[in-house]
Tab-separated table of C-alpha atoms in Angstrom:
chain	number	residue	atom	x	y	z
N	1	UNK	CA	98.266	174.424	33.229
N	2	UNK	CA	100.267	175.875	36.270
N	3	UNK	CA	103.030	173.460	37.614
N	4	UNK	CA	104.067	172.527	41.639
N	5	UNK	CA	106.595	170.161	42.936
N	6	UNK	CA	105.853	168.794	46.439
N	7	UNK	CA	108.493	166.554	48.428
N	8	UNK	CA	107.518	163.893	51.052
N	9	UNK	CA	104.474	163.166	49.740
N	10	UNK	CA	104.085	159.216	50.477
N	11	UNK	CA	102.132	160.452	53.714
N	12	UNK	CA	100.034	162.417	55.593
N	13	UNK	CA	100.022	166.391	54.999
N	14	UNK	CA	102.614	165.831	51.576
N	15	UNK	CA	99.834	163.176	50.084
N	16	UNK	CA	96.702	165.292	50.369
N	17	UNK	CA	98.648	168.220	49.316
N	18	UNK	CA	99.522	166.226	45.971
N	19	UNK	CA	95.882	165.214	45.703
N	20	UNK	CA	94.412	168.993	46.310
N	21	UNK	CA	96.727	170.534	43.862
N	22	UNK	CA	95.854	167.624	41.204
N	23	UNK	CA	92.206	167.628	41.796
N	24	UNK	CA	92.517	171.968	41.421
N	25	UNK	CA	93.913	171.003	37.604
N	26	UNK	CA	97.894	171.322	38.468
N	27	UNK	CA	100.327	169.052	36.825
N	28	UNK	CA	101.898	167.885	39.898
N	29	UNK	CA	105.337	166.713	40.705
N	30	UNK	CA	105.367	164.652	43.508
N	31	UNK	CA	108.451	163.382	45.466
N	32	UNK	CA	109.275	161.053	47.580
N	33	UNK	CA	112.339	158.530	48.368
N	34	UNK	CA	110.332	155.218	48.400
N	35	UNK	CA	108.151	155.458	44.765
N	36	UNK	CA	107.442	152.137	44.719
N	37	UNK	CA	105.966	151.837	48.124
N	38	UNK	CA	102.982	154.325	47.408
N	39	UNK	CA	100.210	151.855	45.728
N	40	UNK	CA	97.526	154.090	47.713
N	41	UNK	CA	98.809	157.346	45.997
N	42	UNK	CA	98.951	155.598	42.649
N	43	UNK	CA	95.277	153.968	43.142
N	44	UNK	CA	93.794	157.463	43.562
N	45	UNK	CA	95.696	158.832	41.141
N	46	UNK	CA	94.697	156.626	37.922
N	47	UNK	CA	90.934	156.387	39.541
N	48	UNK	CA	90.990	160.197	39.715
N	49	UNK	CA	92.923	160.912	36.303
N	50	UNK	CA	94.668	163.217	38.003
N	51	UNK	CA	98.129	164.871	36.717
N	52	UNK	CA	100.274	163.954	39.056
N	53	UNK	CA	103.786	161.948	38.383
N	54	UNK	CA	105.973	160.414	41.444
N	55	UNK	CA	109.496	161.020	41.167
N	56	UNK	CA	111.903	159.562	44.106
N	57	UNK	CA	113.839	162.118	45.868
N	58	UNK	CA	115.643	162.102	49.496
N	59	UNK	CA	115.976	165.967	50.078
N	60	UNK	CA	118.911	164.587	52.337
N	61	UNK	CA	120.723	164.211	49.387
N	62	UNK	CA	121.988	167.220	46.862
N	63	UNK	CA	122.806	164.384	44.186
N	64	UNK	CA	118.937	163.305	44.580
N	65	UNK	CA	117.607	166.350	44.496
N	66	UNK	CA	119.750	167.157	41.375
N	67	UNK	CA	118.876	164.067	39.783
N	68	UNK	CA	114.914	164.195	40.195
N	69	UNK	CA	114.286	168.390	39.711
N	70	UNK	CA	116.689	169.135	37.081
N	71	UNK	CA	115.242	166.926	34.360
N	72	UNK	CA	111.900	168.310	35.496
N	73	UNK	CA	113.023	171.806	35.184
N	74	UNK	CA	114.503	170.841	31.367
N	75	UNK	CA	110.984	169.726	30.880
N	76	UNK	CA	108.830	172.739	31.507
N	77	UNK	CA	111.196	175.628	32.477
N	78	UNK	CA	110.102	176.209	35.329
N	79	UNK	CA	108.279	175.977	38.368
N	80	UNK	CA	105.114	177.954	39.605
N	81	UNK	CA	105.139	176.430	43.316
N	82	UNK	CA	107.030	174.317	44.967
N	83	UNK	CA	106.039	173.158	48.335
N	84	UNK	CA	108.606	172.184	50.784
N	85	UNK	CA	107.123	169.020	52.681
N	86	UNK	CA	109.326	166.422	53.905
N	87	UNK	CA	110.397	166.627	57.475
N	88	UNK	CA	111.132	164.443	60.030
N	89	UNK	CA	110.868	163.919	64.198
N	90	UNK	CA	113.005	162.530	67.053
N	91	UNK	CA	112.053	162.947	70.430
N	92	UNK	CA	113.491	163.317	73.656
N	93	UNK	CA	115.319	165.322	76.387
N	94	UNK	CA	118.866	166.698	75.072
N	95	UNK	CA	120.900	164.563	77.371
N	96	UNK	CA	118.902	161.460	76.070
N	97	UNK	CA	119.178	162.365	72.147
N	98	UNK	CA	121.952	161.463	70.104
N	99	UNK	CA	123.898	164.017	68.032
N	100	UNK	CA	122.606	161.767	65.528
N	101	UNK	CA	119.326	162.007	65.703
N	102	UNK	CA	119.798	166.326	65.717
N	103	UNK	CA	121.914	165.854	62.642
N	104	UNK	CA	119.056	163.992	61.080
N	105	UNK	CA	116.245	166.332	61.895
N	106	UNK	CA	118.187	169.158	60.598
N	107	UNK	CA	119.426	167.161	57.681
N	108	UNK	CA	116.062	166.752	56.420
N	109	UNK	CA	113.730	169.538	58.002
N	110	UNK	CA	116.105	172.465	57.463
N	111	UNK	CA	119.093	171.480	54.684
N	112	UNK	CA	116.721	169.690	52.624
N	113	UNK	CA	114.321	172.700	52.090
N	114	UNK	CA	117.388	174.692	51.189
N	115	UNK	CA	118.717	171.928	49.092
N	116	UNK	CA	115.178	172.397	47.109
N	117	UNK	CA	114.978	176.093	46.981
N	118	UNK	CA	118.793	176.220	45.436
N	119	UNK	CA	117.617	174.325	42.524
N	120	UNK	CA	113.875	175.724	41.506
N	121	UNK	CA	115.280	179.544	42.369
N	122	UNK	CA	117.636	180.796	39.710
N	123	UNK	CA	114.495	179.881	36.734
N	124	UNK	CA	111.941	181.102	39.348
N	125	UNK	CA	114.175	184.368	39.495
N	126	UNK	CA	114.936	184.692	35.718
N	127	UNK	CA	111.120	184.357	35.065
N	128	UNK	CA	110.041	186.418	37.698
N	129	UNK	CA	107.159	184.596	38.822
N	130	UNK	CA	106.615	181.243	41.277
N	131	UNK	CA	105.828	180.898	45.204
N	132	UNK	CA	107.643	178.628	47.486
N	133	UNK	CA	105.461	177.484	50.270
N	134	UNK	CA	107.523	176.038	53.355
N	135	UNK	CA	106.063	173.688	56.173
N	136	UNK	CA	107.068	174.393	59.213
N	137	UNK	CA	105.209	174.340	62.857
N	138	UNK	CA	103.710	175.946	65.630
N	139	UNK	CA	107.004	174.307	66.926
N	140	UNK	CA	108.637	177.210	64.580
N	141	UNK	CA	108.102	179.593	67.319
N	142	UNK	CA	107.703	177.421	70.857
N	143	UNK	CA	109.983	175.602	72.070
N	144	UNK	CA	109.020	172.284	74.650
N	145	UNK	CA	110.535	169.671	75.798
N	146	UNK	CA	110.724	166.875	74.566
N	147	UNK	CA	110.809	168.634	70.963
N	148	UNK	CA	113.849	170.365	71.544
N	149	UNK	CA	115.477	169.175	68.534
N	150	UNK	CA	112.641	169.365	66.245
N	151	UNK	CA	112.074	172.967	66.877
N	152	UNK	CA	115.394	173.668	66.212
N	153	UNK	CA	114.913	172.622	62.842
N	154	UNK	CA	112.130	174.499	62.612
N	155	UNK	CA	113.245	177.513	63.917
N	156	UNK	CA	115.882	177.385	61.443
N	157	UNK	CA	113.167	177.368	58.500
N	158	UNK	CA	111.169	180.094	59.750
N	159	UNK	CA	114.363	182.210	59.792
N	160	UNK	CA	116.013	181.167	56.728
N	161	UNK	CA	112.368	181.672	54.969
N	162	UNK	CA	111.916	185.618	56.657
N	163	UNK	CA	115.212	186.031	55.131
N	164	UNK	CA	114.510	184.780	51.508
N	165	UNK	CA	111.202	186.462	51.277
N	166	UNK	CA	113.383	189.924	51.591
N	167	UNK	CA	115.062	188.473	48.761
N	168	UNK	CA	113.607	187.875	46.256
N	169	UNK	CA	110.071	189.487	46.595
N	170	UNK	CA	111.485	192.195	44.003
N	171	UNK	CA	111.341	188.850	41.348
N	172	UNK	CA	108.089	188.590	42.385
N	173	UNK	CA	108.623	185.186	44.114
N	174	UNK	CA	106.497	185.195	46.806
N	175	UNK	CA	107.085	182.959	50.191
N	176	UNK	CA	105.321	181.161	52.783
N	177	UNK	CA	105.442	179.749	55.843
N	178	UNK	CA	102.465	177.079	56.799
N	179	UNK	CA	102.692	176.230	60.780
N	180	UNK	CA	100.442	173.658	61.280
N	181	UNK	CA	99.075	172.922	65.390
N	182	UNK	CA	98.444	169.426	66.298
N	183	UNK	CA	97.418	167.655	62.985
N	184	UNK	CA	96.266	163.570	62.723
N	185	UNK	CA	99.226	162.228	61.172
N	186	UNK	CA	101.980	159.211	61.554
N	187	UNK	CA	104.110	161.709	63.105
N	188	UNK	CA	102.115	163.275	65.834
N	189	UNK	CA	100.903	160.023	66.459
N	190	UNK	CA	103.996	159.104	67.341
N	191	UNK	CA	104.291	161.833	69.697
N	192	UNK	CA	101.717	160.725	71.646
N	193	UNK	CA	103.036	157.566	72.964
N	194	UNK	CA	105.413	158.615	75.650
N	195	UNK	CA	109.168	157.318	75.913
N	196	UNK	CA	110.677	155.807	78.885
N	197	UNK	CA	112.450	158.870	79.485
N	198	UNK	CA	114.275	160.381	82.733
N	199	UNK	CA	112.856	163.538	82.305
N	200	UNK	CA	108.941	164.024	82.591
N	201	UNK	CA	108.264	166.330	80.048
N	202	UNK	CA	108.233	163.058	77.086
N	203	UNK	CA	105.122	161.569	78.733
N	204	UNK	CA	103.444	164.975	79.736
N	205	UNK	CA	103.823	166.159	75.727
N	206	UNK	CA	102.750	162.867	74.521
N	207	UNK	CA	99.504	163.072	76.755
N	208	UNK	CA	98.845	166.332	75.552
N	209	UNK	CA	99.074	165.365	72.069
N	210	UNK	CA	97.218	162.103	72.773
N	211	UNK	CA	93.983	164.554	74.196
N	212	UNK	CA	94.272	166.249	70.691
N	213	UNK	CA	94.149	163.586	68.731
N	214	UNK	CA	90.810	162.611	70.216
N	215	UNK	CA	89.001	165.018	67.785
N	216	UNK	CA	91.354	164.992	64.848
N	217	UNK	CA	92.560	167.467	62.533
N	218	UNK	CA	92.836	165.899	59.123
N	219	UNK	CA	95.829	166.582	57.246
N	220	UNK	CA	93.390	168.042	54.548
N	221	UNK	CA	93.036	170.717	56.035
N	222	UNK	CA	96.726	171.970	55.392
N	223	UNK	CA	96.592	170.579	52.523
N	224	UNK	CA	93.657	173.440	51.365
N	225	UNK	CA	95.660	175.577	53.283
N	226	UNK	CA	98.540	175.270	50.958
N	227	UNK	CA	96.100	175.400	48.051
N	228	UNK	CA	94.860	177.968	49.083
N	229	UNK	CA	98.169	180.150	49.621
N	230	UNK	CA	99.167	178.995	45.860
N	231	UNK	CA	95.763	180.488	44.419
N	232	UNK	CA	96.393	183.561	46.141
N	233	UNK	CA	98.267	187.092	45.606
N	234	UNK	CA	98.710	187.506	49.167
N	235	UNK	CA	102.236	188.277	50.438
N	236	UNK	CA	101.448	187.490	54.429
N	237	UNK	CA	104.379	185.291	55.410
N	238	UNK	CA	103.260	183.097	58.058
N	239	UNK	CA	100.237	181.166	58.667
N	240	UNK	CA	98.998	179.253	61.273
N	241	UNK	CA	96.558	176.313	60.370
N	242	UNK	CA	94.367	173.942	62.765
N	243	UNK	CA	92.246	175.062	65.632
N	244	UNK	CA	94.799	174.701	68.016
N	245	UNK	CA	97.640	176.477	66.036
N	246	UNK	CA	96.760	180.210	66.607
N	247	UNK	CA	95.772	179.592	70.822
N	248	UNK	CA	99.211	177.609	70.945
N	249	UNK	CA	101.001	180.855	69.210
N	250	UNK	CA	99.012	183.206	71.908
N	251	UNK	CA	99.784	181.128	74.831
N	252	UNK	CA	103.096	180.881	74.152
N	253	UNK	CA	103.371	184.617	73.612
N	254	UNK	CA	101.170	185.569	76.304
N	255	UNK	CA	104.644	184.514	78.806
N	256	UNK	CA	107.953	185.602	79.061
N	257	UNK	CA	110.676	183.651	78.683
N	258	UNK	CA	111.084	182.671	82.218
N	259	UNK	CA	107.568	181.779	82.249
N	260	UNK	CA	107.577	179.464	79.663
N	261	UNK	CA	110.593	177.880	81.137
N	262	UNK	CA	108.970	178.020	84.758
N	263	UNK	CA	105.840	176.538	83.296
N	264	UNK	CA	107.553	173.618	81.688
N	265	UNK	CA	109.463	172.704	84.657
N	266	UNK	CA	106.742	172.618	86.836
N	267	UNK	CA	105.966	169.898	88.967
N	268	UNK	CA	103.578	167.105	86.751
N	269	UNK	CA	100.336	168.172	88.617
N	270	UNK	CA	100.866	171.799	88.595
N	271	UNK	CA	101.689	171.298	84.912
N	272	UNK	CA	98.105	168.964	84.137
N	273	UNK	CA	96.144	171.389	85.731
N	274	UNK	CA	97.418	174.229	83.528
N	275	UNK	CA	96.740	172.191	80.072
N	276	UNK	CA	93.483	171.568	81.081
N	277	UNK	CA	92.814	175.551	82.383
N	278	UNK	CA	94.219	176.944	79.296
N	279	UNK	CA	92.889	174.579	76.722
N	280	UNK	CA	90.588	171.857	78.190
N	281	UNK	CA	92.251	168.937	77.591
N	282	UNK	CA	93.118	165.966	80.141
N	283	UNK	CA	96.859	164.900	78.973
N	284	UNK	CA	96.342	162.607	81.729
N	285	UNK	CA	95.413	160.197	79.766
N	286	UNK	CA	95.332	156.367	81.213
N	287	UNK	CA	95.656	155.568	77.669
N	288	UNK	CA	98.967	156.299	76.688
N	289	UNK	CA	101.732	153.205	77.126
N	290	UNK	CA	104.956	153.737	77.939
N	291	UNK	CA	107.615	152.245	75.768
N	292	UNK	CA	111.406	152.664	75.064
C-alpha cells in the first residue's frame, strides 16, 4: 500500500486531497493544527472506512513537525508521497500590512514546506523513490496588489522547488508544483471581501475574485490533479489547475514588466474595463462589502 502525508487537511484543498488519496487506496497521514475540530472529516473517514489517520502538526514549528513525522517514519520506513498544502494568506498593500503579516505568510508557505521536506527527504533519498508535491498558486508567477505578501511566499516556494527538483532527480524523486487559479475555498472567499485600504487595488481584486466565484471551481479539481500527479510517472514540474489558471499566466506573460505595472496602476475605470474585456468578468460587483 502506498503512503502519503498531506499538510493542511482541515478544509478546502487539503481536506479534499486527503479524501481523494484515501479513496484511491492510499494510507493517508492527514495533518493539521487542530485535529479536535475535524468532526466532519472524521465522520467521512468512518462512514467510508478510509485508511486515513489524522495527526496534529503545525508546520510553523520545527518541534511540531519533528514530533509528528518522526513516529510515522519509524512505523512505516519511508513515505511514497509528501503533499505540502498548508498555507495562509494576508492581503493588503505593502504600506498597510505589518512586518509580522509578511513573516507569518512566509513562515507557513515557505519555511513550513522546507521543514516537512527536510524531515522526509533523507529516507526518500536512501530508498531512491518518492514524490514531493508542493501546492503553489498562479501567484507564484503573478504578483499584484494586494497579494504582495502572499505572492512573495509563493515565488519563494517555486524557486526552492525548482532547485530541489534538480537535486533529487538522480535519486528518482519527483518534484511537482501545483498552481491553482481561483478555487472555491475559504481563502479565496476572504479575498473577495474588499478591505478599507487607502489603495484601490484591494477592492478591485476583491471584485475580480467575487465575480469568478459566482461560477465556482471546486477544490476537488485540484485534489484530483494532485492524485493524478502522484500516480503518474511524469517529471513535469509545473501544473496549472483550474479554468482560469493558464489564462491568468498567459495574460501576465503577454505583458512586459512595465506594462504590468502600468496596468495595475491604472485608474479604476480602465482597470475594470480591461478585466471585462480580457476575462468577461464584471469586477465592479455591488455585492462587495467594504470592511476594515
